[in-house]
Coordinates of C-alpha atoms in Angstrom, one line a residue:
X1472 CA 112.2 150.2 90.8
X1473 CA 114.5 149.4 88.1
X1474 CA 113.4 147.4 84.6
X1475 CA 114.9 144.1 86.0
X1476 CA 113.3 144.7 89.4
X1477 CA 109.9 145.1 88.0
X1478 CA 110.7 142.0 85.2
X1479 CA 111.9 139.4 88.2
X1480 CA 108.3 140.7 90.0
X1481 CA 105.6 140.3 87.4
X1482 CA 107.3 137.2 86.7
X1483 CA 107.1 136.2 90.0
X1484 CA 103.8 136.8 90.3
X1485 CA 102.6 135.0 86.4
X1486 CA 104.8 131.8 87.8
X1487 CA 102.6 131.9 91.0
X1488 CA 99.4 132.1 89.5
X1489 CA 100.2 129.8 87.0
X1490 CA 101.2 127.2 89.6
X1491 CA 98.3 127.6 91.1
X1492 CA 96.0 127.0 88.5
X1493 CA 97.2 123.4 88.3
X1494 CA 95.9 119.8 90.6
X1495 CA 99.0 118.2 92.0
X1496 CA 100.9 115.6 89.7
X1497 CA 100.4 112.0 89.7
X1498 CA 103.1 110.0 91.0
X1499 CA 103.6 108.5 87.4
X1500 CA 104.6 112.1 86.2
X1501 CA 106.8 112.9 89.5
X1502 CA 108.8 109.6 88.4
X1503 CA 109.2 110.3 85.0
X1504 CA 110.2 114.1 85.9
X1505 CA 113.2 112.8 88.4
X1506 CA 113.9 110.1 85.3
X1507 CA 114.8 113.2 83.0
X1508 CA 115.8 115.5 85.5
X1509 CA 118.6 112.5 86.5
X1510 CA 119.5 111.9 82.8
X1511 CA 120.0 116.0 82.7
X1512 CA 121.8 116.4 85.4
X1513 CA 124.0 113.3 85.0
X1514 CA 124.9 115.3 81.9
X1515 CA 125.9 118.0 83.7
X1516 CA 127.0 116.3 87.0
X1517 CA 130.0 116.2 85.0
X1518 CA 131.0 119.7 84.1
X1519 CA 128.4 121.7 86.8
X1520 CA 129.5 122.5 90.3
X1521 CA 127.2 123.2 93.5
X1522 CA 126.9 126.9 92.5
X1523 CA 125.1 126.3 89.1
X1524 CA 122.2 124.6 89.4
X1525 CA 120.4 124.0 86.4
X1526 CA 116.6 124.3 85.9
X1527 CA 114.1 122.1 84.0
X1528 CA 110.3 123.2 83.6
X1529 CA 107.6 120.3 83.6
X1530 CA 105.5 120.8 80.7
X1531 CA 102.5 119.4 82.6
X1532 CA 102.3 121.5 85.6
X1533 CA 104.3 124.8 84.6
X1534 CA 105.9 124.6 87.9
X1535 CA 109.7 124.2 88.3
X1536 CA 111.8 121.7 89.4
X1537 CA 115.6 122.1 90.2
X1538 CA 118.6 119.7 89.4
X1539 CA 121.9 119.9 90.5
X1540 CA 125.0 117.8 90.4
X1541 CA 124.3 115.1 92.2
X1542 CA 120.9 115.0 93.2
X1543 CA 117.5 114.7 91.4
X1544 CA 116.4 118.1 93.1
X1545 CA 118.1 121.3 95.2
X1546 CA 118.1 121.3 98.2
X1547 CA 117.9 124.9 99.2
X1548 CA 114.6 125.6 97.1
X1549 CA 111.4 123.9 97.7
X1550 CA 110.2 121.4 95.6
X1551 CA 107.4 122.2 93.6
X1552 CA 106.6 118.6 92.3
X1553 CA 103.5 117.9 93.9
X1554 CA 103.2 113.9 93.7
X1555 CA 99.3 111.8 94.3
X1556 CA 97.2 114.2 91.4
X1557 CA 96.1 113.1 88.4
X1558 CA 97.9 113.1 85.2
X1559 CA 97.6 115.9 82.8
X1560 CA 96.3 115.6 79.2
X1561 CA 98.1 118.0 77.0
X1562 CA 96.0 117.1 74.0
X1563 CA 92.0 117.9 73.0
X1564 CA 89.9 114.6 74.1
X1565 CA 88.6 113.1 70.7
X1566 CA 85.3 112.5 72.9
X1567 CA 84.2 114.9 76.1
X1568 CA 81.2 113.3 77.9
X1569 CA 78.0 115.6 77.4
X1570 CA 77.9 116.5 81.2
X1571 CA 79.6 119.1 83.2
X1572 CA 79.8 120.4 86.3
X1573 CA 80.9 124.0 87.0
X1574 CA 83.1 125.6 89.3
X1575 CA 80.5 126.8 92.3
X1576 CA 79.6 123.1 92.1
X1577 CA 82.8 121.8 92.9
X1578 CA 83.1 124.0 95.4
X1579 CA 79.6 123.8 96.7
X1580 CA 80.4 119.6 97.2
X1581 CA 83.6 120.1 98.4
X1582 CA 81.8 122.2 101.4
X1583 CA 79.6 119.7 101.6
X1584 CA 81.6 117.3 102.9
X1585 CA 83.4 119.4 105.3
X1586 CA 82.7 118.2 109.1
X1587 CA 80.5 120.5 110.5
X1588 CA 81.4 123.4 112.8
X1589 CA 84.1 124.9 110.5
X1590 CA 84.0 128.2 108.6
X1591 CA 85.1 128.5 104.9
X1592 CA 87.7 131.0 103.0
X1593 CA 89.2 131.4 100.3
X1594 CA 87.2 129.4 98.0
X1595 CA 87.9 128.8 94.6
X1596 CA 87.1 126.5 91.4
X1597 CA 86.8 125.2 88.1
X1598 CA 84.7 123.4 86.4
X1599 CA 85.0 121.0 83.5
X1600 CA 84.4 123.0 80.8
X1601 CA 87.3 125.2 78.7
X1602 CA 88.5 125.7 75.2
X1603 CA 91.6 123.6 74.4
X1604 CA 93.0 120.7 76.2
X1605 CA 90.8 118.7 78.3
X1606 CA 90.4 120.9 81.9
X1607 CA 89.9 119.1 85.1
X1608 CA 87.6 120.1 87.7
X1609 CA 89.1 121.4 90.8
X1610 CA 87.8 123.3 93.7
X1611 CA 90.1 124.8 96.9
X1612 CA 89.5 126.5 99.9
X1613 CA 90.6 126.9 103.9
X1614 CA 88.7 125.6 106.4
X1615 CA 89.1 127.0 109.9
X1616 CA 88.2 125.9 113.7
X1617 CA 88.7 127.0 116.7
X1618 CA 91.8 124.4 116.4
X1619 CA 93.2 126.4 113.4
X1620 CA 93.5 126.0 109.2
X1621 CA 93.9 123.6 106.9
X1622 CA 94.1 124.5 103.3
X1623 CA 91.8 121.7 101.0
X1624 CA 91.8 121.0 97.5
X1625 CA 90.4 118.7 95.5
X1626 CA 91.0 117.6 91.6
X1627 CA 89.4 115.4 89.5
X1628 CA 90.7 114.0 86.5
X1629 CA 91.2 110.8 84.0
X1630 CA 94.3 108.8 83.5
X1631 CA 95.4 106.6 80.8
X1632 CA 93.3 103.3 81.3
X1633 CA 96.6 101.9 80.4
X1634 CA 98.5 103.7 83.3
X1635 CA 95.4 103.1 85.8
X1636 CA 95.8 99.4 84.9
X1637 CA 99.5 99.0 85.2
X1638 CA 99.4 100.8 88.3
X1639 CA 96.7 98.5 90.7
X1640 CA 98.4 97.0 93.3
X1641 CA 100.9 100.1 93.9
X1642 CA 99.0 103.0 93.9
X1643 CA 100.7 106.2 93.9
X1644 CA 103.3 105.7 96.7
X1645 CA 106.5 106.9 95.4
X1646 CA 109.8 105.1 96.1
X1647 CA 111.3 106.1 99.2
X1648 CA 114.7 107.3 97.4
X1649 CA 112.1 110.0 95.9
X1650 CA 110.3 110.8 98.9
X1651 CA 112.1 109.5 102.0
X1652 CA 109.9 110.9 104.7
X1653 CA 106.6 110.5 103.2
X1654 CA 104.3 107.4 104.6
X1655 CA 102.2 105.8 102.5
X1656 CA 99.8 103.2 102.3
X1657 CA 97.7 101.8 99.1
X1658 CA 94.9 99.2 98.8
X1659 CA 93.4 97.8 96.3
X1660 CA 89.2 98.3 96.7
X1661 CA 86.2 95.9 95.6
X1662 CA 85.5 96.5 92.1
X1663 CA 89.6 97.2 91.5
X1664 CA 89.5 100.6 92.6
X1665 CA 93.0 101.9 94.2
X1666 CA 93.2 103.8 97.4
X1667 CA 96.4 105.4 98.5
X1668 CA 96.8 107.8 101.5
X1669 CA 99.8 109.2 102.4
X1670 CA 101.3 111.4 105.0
X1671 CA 104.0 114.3 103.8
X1672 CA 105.3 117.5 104.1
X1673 CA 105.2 120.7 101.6
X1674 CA 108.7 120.2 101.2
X1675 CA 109.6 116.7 100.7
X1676 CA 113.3 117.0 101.2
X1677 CA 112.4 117.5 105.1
X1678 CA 111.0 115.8 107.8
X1679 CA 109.9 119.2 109.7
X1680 CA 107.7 122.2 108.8
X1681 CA 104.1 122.5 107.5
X1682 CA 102.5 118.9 106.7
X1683 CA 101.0 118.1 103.7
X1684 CA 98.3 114.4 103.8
X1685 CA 96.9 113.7 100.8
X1686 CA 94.5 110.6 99.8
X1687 CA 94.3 109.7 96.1
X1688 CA 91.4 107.3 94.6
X1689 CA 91.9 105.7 90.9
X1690 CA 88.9 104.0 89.4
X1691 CA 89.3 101.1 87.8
X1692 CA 88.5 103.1 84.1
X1693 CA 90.9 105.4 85.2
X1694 CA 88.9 108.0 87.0
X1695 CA 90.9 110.0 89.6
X1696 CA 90.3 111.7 92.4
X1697 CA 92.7 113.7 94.7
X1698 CA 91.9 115.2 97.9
X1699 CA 95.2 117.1 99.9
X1700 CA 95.2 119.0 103.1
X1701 CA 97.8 121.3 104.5
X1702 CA 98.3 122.2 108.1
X1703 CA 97.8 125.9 109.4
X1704 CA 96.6 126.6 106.0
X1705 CA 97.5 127.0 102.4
X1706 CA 100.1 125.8 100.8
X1707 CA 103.4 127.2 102.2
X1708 CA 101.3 129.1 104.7
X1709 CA 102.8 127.3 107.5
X1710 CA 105.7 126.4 109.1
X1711 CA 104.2 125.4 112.4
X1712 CA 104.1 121.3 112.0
X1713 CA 100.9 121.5 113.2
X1714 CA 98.6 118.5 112.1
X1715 CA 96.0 119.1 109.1
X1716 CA 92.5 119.5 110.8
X1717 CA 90.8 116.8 109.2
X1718 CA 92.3 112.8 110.0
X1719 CA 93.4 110.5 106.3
X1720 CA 90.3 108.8 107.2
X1721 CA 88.3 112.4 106.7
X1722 CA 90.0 112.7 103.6
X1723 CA 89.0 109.4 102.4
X1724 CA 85.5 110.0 103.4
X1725 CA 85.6 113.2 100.8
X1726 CA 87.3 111.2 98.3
X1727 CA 85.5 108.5 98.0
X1728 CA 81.8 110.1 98.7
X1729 CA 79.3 109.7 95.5
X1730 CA 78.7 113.3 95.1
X1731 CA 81.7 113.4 92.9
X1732 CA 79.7 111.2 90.6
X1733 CA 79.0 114.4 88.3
X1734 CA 82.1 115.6 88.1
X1735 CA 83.0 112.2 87.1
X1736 CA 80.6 111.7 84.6
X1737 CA 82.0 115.3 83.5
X1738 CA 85.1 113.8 82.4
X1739 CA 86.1 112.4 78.9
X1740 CA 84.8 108.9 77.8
X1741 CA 87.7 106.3 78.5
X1742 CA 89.2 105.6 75.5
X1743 CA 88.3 101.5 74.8
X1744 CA 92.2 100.8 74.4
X1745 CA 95.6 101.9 75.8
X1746 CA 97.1 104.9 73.5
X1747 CA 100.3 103.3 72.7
X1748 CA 103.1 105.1 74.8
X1749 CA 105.0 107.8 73.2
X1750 CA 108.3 106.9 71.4
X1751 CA 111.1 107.3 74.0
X1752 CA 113.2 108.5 70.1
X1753 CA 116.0 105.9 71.2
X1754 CA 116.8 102.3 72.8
X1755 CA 116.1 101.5 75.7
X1756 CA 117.6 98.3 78.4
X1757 CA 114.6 96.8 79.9
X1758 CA 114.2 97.1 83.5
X1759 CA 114.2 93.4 84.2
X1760 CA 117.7 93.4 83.0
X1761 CA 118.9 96.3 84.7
X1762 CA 117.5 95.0 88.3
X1763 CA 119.4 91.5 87.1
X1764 CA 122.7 92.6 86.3
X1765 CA 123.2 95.1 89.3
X1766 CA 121.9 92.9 91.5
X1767 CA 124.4 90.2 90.4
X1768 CA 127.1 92.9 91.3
X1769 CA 126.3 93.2 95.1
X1770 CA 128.5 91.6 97.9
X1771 CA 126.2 88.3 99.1
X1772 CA 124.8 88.5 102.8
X1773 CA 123.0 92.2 102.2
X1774 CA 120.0 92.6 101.7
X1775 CA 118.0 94.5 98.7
X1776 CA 114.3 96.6 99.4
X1777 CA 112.9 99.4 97.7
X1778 CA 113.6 98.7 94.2
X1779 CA 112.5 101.4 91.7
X1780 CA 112.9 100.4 87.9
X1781 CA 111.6 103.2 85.3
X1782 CA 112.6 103.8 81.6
X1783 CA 116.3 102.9 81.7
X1784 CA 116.6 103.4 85.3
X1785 CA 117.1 101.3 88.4
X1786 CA 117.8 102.2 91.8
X1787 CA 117.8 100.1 95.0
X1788 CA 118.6 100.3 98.9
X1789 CA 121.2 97.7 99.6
X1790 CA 122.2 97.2 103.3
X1791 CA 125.1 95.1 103.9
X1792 CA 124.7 95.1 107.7
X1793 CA 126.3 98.3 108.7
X1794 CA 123.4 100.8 107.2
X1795 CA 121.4 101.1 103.8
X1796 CA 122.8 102.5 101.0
X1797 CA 121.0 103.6 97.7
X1798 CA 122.4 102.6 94.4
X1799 CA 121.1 103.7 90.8
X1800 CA 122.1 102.4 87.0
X1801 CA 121.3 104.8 84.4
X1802 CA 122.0 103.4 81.2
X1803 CA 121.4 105.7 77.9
X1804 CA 122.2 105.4 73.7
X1805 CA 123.3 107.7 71.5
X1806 CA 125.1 109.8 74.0
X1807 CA 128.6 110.8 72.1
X1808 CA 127.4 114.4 70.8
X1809 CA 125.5 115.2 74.3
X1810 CA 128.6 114.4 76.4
X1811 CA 131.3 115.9 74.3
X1812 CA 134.1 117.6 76.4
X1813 CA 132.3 116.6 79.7
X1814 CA 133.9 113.6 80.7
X1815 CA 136.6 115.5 82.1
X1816 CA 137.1 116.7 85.4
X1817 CA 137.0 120.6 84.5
X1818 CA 134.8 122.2 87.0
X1819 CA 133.8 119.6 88.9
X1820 CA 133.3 119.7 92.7
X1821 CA 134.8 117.2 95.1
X1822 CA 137.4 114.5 94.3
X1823 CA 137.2 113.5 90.5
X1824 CA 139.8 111.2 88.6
X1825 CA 138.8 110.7 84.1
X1826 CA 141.0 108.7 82.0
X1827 CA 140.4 106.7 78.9
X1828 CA 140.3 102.9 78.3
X1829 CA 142.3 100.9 75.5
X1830 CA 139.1 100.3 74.5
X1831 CA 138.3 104.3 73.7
X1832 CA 135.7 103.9 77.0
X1833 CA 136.0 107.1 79.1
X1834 CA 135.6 106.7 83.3
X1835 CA 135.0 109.7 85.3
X1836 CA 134.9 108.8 88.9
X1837 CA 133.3 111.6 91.5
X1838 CA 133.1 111.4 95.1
X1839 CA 131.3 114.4 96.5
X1840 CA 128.6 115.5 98.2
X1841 CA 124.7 115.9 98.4
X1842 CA 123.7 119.4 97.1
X1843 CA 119.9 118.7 98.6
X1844 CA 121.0 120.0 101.9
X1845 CA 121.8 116.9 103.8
X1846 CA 125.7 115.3 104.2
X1847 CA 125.4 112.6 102.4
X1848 CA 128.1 111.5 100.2
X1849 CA 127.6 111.0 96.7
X1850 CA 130.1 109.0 94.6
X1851 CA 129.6 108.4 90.8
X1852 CA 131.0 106.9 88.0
X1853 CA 130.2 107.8 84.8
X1854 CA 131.4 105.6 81.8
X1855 CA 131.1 106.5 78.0
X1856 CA 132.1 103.7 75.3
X1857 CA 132.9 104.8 71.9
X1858 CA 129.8 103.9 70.5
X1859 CA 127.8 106.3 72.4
X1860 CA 126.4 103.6 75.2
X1861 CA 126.8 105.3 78.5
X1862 CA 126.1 103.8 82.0
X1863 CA 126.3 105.8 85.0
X1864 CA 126.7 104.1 88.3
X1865 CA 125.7 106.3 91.3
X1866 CA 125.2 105.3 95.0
X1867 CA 124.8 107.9 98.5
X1868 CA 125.2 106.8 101.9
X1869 CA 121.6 107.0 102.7
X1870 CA 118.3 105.1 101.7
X1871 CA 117.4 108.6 100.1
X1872 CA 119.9 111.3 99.5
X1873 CA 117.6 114.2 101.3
X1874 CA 117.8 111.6 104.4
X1875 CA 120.1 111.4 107.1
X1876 CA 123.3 109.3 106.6
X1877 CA 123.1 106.2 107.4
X1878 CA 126.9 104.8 107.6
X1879 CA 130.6 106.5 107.6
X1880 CA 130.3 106.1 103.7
X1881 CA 129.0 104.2 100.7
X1882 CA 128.9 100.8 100.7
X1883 CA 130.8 100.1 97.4
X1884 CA 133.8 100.9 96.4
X1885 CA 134.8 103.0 93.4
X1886 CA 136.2 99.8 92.3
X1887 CA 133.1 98.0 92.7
X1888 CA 131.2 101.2 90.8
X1889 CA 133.7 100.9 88.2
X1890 CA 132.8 96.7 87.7
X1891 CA 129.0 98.0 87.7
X1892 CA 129.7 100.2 85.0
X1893 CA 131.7 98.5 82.4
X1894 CA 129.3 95.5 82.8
X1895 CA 128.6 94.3 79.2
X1896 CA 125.7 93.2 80.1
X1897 CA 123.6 95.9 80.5
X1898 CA 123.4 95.7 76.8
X1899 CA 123.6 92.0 75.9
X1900 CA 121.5 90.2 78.7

């Protein structure tokens, strides 16, 4: 074996335990994750073809996610996000709660819970306690009838009480131009407790191979509990279809049973206010605004669903009639240095026209094509003024650009895309 060979395999394998040290992500990190992974690759949308895709690691989880051209994540590798989990504190709790609950506990409850008849493998946990930042209380194992396996895991964790609060009433079902095949349903509980269950697959870009359910409970203090389930067994152990063992309501049983009350009481104290949120280290266009003004751009007698606003970021399905058709705004400051020599069309697949404006303002127009598998068309015009303000203007034949077209093309014209673009205001109101 030579040096490389044995270099690409150990790091294989410290990648795959490290990935699997980690609960799945909270929807609230999976959105910010596509938000920068969009902003990255709209950098490189510009200059990168289909065969260089470029990789970004999330902090949080360890794990990686791919970006490419065009699309927030590649389609020929699976993607790692892991939306529904709780949110990861990457700083030391200023107070930890004087209980704890170890690892056998976890996974003795999560046994406990387990309909009867079933045999156990593979068990494994952790409990609350660790040097460091703040570690959450997990526990995993597969649980096998004569009907087959279904790999569970459970995590246990605290969210901002900020985040827990701005997020009642939506739970963590992500926007379907994220996760078009997923089904999800939330509900808010007595007592303001949010419930969200949601039917998936491993790989979200796909509407076939092993299934992945998951139920995630948020306390009103911010509490939150995940419970997921994949069919045939672990994760990525399957490619049958089969359906997980246990029903959504099973999971939600487990998830909302009072023996988690210790490892609840295991986790750091609320804090009694919202941390302010971190500085975003440039201006931003509020969402409200962003909705507004690209709304204000679409033909009349469509209709608009699925609106997804988030730091500087809108998108929206708009269906004239003839099929829906997703449409994002990415505005951004400060973005003269980042984009220098990219607004060109040097290396860029598909059909790409740049020129320059009286007014200095640089227009690249793009039509190509999804790079997450599927034939959509992608067509995107990127604008840079002199000033630095960029706004990108991207739409796919689709609701989702992993899903199956939906009509011959998009619905706008690069004309239209164009209008969206120079739009002053974006920036004025």
């Amino acid at each position: 074996m030579s040096p490389n060979e044995d270099f690409e395999e150990r790091l294989t394998r410290a990648m795959s335990r490290a990935t699997s040290e980690f609960p799945p992500h909270s929807a609230d990190l999976v959105r910010r994750s596509v938000a920068r992974g969009r902003r990255m690759r709209l950098i490189r949308a510009t200059q990168v073809a289909a065969a260089t895709a470029a990789f970004a690691v999330v902090a949080a989880g360890g794990t990686l996610m791919v970006t490419d051209a065009f699309g927030s994540g590649g389609g020929g590798a699976p993607e790692q996000l892991r939306p529904g989990g709780p949110v990861h504190s990457t700083e030391q709790s200023p107070s930890r709660a004087p209980a704890s609950i170890s690892a056998e506990e976890m996974v003795r409850t999560l046994k406990s819970l387990l309909p009867p008849g079933g045999t156990v493998s593979a068990a494994s946990g952790r409990g609350s306690d660790g040097d460091g930042p703040v570690v959450w209380p997990t526990a995993k194992l597969t649980y096998s009838t004569a009907n087959g396996s279904s790999g569970i895991d459970i995590a246990v964790a605290r969210v901002d009480s900020g985040a827990a609060a701005g997020r009642q009433g939506q739970g963590d079902c992500l926007p379907v131009e994220v996760r078009p095949y997923d089904k999800c349903t939330t509900q808010k509980l007595p007592g303001g407790a949010v419930l969200s269950t949601t039917k998936s697959f491993t790989y979200p870009s796909s509407d076939s191979g092993q299934k992945r359910w998951y139920v995630v409970l948020t306390t009103r203090d911010g509490a939150q509990l995940t419970v997921q389930e994949f069919g045939g067994g672990g994760e990525k152990g399957s490619a049958s279809g089969a359906d997980p063992l246990l029903s959504i309501a099973q999971l939600t049983s487990i998830v909302r049973s009072p023996a988690w009350d210790k490892a609840i009481a295991a986790l750091p104290a609320p804090e009694e206010t919202p941390s302010a949120p971190p500085s975003t280290g440039g201006k931003r266009v509020p969402g409200a605004r962003l909705t507004e003004v690209l709304k204000s751009h679409l033909p009349r007698g469509g209709t608009v669903s699925d609106v997804n606003v988030d730091e500087a970021l809108v998108q929206l399905v708009y269906d004239d009639g003839h099929g829906k058709n997703m449409v994002e705004v990415d505005v951004q400051y400060d973005q003269t240095k980042d984009l220098a020599g990219l607004m060109g069309c040097a290396g860029v697949s598909g059909e790409c026209e740049a020129v320059t404006l009286a007014d200095g303002t640089k227009v690249k127009k793009v039509k190509g094509h999804s790079e997450k598998g599927g034939s959509a068309a992608v067509w995107l015009v990127d604008t840079l003024r002199k000033d630095g303000r960029r706004v990108a203007v991207r739409e796919v034949n689709s609701y989702a650009e992993s899903a199956p077209v939906t009509r011959p093309q998009p619905a706008l014209s690069m004309d239209q895309l164009v209008a969206i673009a120079l739009d002053k205001k974006f920036f004025t109101g």
